[in-house]
Amino acid sequence: MEKLIITAALTGAETTREQQPNLPVTPDEIAQAAYECYLAGASIVHIHARDERGEATQDIEVYREIFSKIAKKCDVIIQPSTGGGTWHTLEERLQPVYLQPEMATLTTGTCNFGGDVFMNTREYIEKYAEEMLRLSVKPEFEIFERGMIANALDLLKKGLVREPLHFDFVMGVSGAITAEPRDLVYLVESIPKTATWTVAGIGRNQLPLALIAITMGGHVRVGFEDNVYYSKGVLAQSNAQLVERIVRVAKECGREIATPAEARKILGLPVK
Ligand code: KMH
Ligand code: ZN
């Protein structure tokens, strides 16, 4: 099996300091959390920016500051969100792509998201893909429902994305796909054999799905965006603590951990 790519989703748009007092929010805190996760074994950091009030923002200048602070500390792959929060406009959400990060997320369909709707129209899905192609930013398809895979493959048919494709299965969001093992198998069997995939289980689904991915040959995303707990009722101390646990378990299963350079190779990213 290829080495394990661990993504740390550090902040998210929805998680609050009330839910997780150690949530990194300022550019300095996010950069420090990224560095700690890199030291622990993460090769990708998934970034959502926050403004001075701690609210999610897609402001390009805040992303610029975060990227520059992370890059000064380490060579981890920086992957901003184009999902933002459900309340951001589709134009706002695209902003971090113009900083030409190595990767960015791309959700290829609309779904319910708790009490909200996470809107991704076909027009904008294609626009996001076109801009990422033009700026050499590799998309990570955020798959909240099976139909989103079909839309991603449609982008491939239209020449708007290049192989190898990379998918992140986000499982257990209220209103979208559930997080049963059979759901994960179904998603994995629905993508091309040449594609890579990672799984982000929401809340208590994070660890069980990560364990399945480790043994199936997939990759793993953990972090406060998706889950603030270490175990039932016990808050995690940091994003890095969640990464460290995956590293320990993966090694026990005989799965080595990818460095950022090795992750670039696995994902088909240009070597830095
Ligand atoms: N916050 C969610 C509505 C992404 O980062 O690309 C969307 C999200 C996906 O978090
Ligand atoms: Zn996200």
Coordinates of N, CA and C in Angstrom, one line a residue, residues 13-16 19 55-56 83-88 93 107 109-120 144-145 148 173-177:
A13 N -15.4 26.3 9.2 CA -16.2 27.5 9.2 C -17.2 27.5 10.3
E14 N -17.6 26.4 10.8 CA -18.7 26.3 11.8 C -18.2 26.1 13.2
T15 N -17.1 25.4 13.4 CA -16.7 25.1 14.8 C -16.4 26.4 15.6
T16 N -16.8 26.4 16.8 CA -16.7 27.7 17.7 C -15.7 27.4 18.8
Q19 N -17.3 25.5 21.5 CA -17.3 24.0 21.4 C -15.9 23.4 21.7
E55 N -15.2 35.1 13.0 CA -16.2 34.5 12.1 C -15.5 34.0 10.8
A56 N -16.0 33.0 10.2 CA -15.4 32.5 9.0 C -15.5 33.6 7.9
G83 N -15.3 26.0 0.0 CA -16.6 25.7 0.5 C -17.1 26.8 1.5
G84 N -16.1 27.4 2.2 CA -16.4 28.5 3.1 C -17.5 28.1 4.1
G85 N -18.4 29.0 4.4 CA -19.6 28.7 5.2 C -20.8 28.7 4.2
T86 N -21.9 28.1 4.6 CA -23.1 28.1 3.7 C -23.6 29.5 3.4
W87 N -23.3 30.5 4.2 CA -23.8 31.8 4.0 C -22.9 32.7 3.0
H88 N -21.7 32.2 2.7 CA -20.8 32.9 1.7 C -21.3 32.8 0.3
R93 N -16.3 32.6 -2.1 CA -15.7 31.3 -1.8 C -14.5 31.0 -2.6
T107 N -16.4 21.3 -4.1 CA -17.6 20.5 -3.8 C -18.4 20.4 -5.1
G109 N -21.6 19.5 -6.0 CA -23.0 19.3 -5.9 C -23.6 20.0 -4.7
T110 N -24.9 20.1 -4.6 CA -25.6 20.8 -3.5 C -26.1 19.7 -2.6
C111 N -26.1 20.0 -1.3 CA -26.7 19.1 -0.3 C -27.2 19.9 0.9
N112 N -28.0 19.2 1.7 CA -28.4 19.8 3.0 C -27.2 19.7 3.9
F113 N -27.1 20.7 4.8 CA -25.9 20.8 5.7 C -26.5 21.2 7.0
G114 N -26.8 20.3 7.9 CA -27.5 20.6 9.1 C -28.8 21.3 8.7
G115 N -29.1 22.4 9.3 CA -30.3 23.2 9.0 C -30.2 24.0 7.7
D116 N -29.0 24.1 7.1 CA -28.8 24.9 6.0 C -28.7 24.1 4.7
V117 N -28.5 24.9 3.6 CA -28.2 24.2 2.3 C -26.9 24.6 1.8
F118 N -26.0 23.7 1.5 CA -24.7 24.0 0.9 C -24.8 24.0 -0.6
M119 N -24.8 25.2 -1.1 CA -25.2 25.4 -2.5 C -24.0 25.4 -3.5
N120 N -24.1 24.5 -4.5 CA -23.0 24.4 -5.5 C -23.7 24.2 -6.8
F144 N -20.1 14.9 -0.5 CA -21.0 14.8 0.6 C -22.1 13.8 0.3
E145 N -22.3 13.5 -1.0 CA -23.3 12.6 -1.5 C -22.8 11.9 -2.7
M148 N -22.4 13.6 -6.3 CA -21.3 14.5 -6.5 C -20.1 13.9 -7.2
V173 N -22.3 14.2 7.8 CA -23.0 15.6 7.9 C -24.5 15.4 8.0
S174 N -25.1 16.0 9.0 CA -26.6 15.9 9.1 C -27.3 16.4 7.8
G175 N -28.0 15.5 7.1 CA -28.7 15.8 5.9 C -28.0 15.3 4.7
A176 N -26.8 14.8 4.8 CA -26.0 14.2 3.6 C -25.7 12.7 3.9
I177 N -24.7 12.2 3.2 CA -24.5 10.7 3.3 C -24.2 10.3 4.7

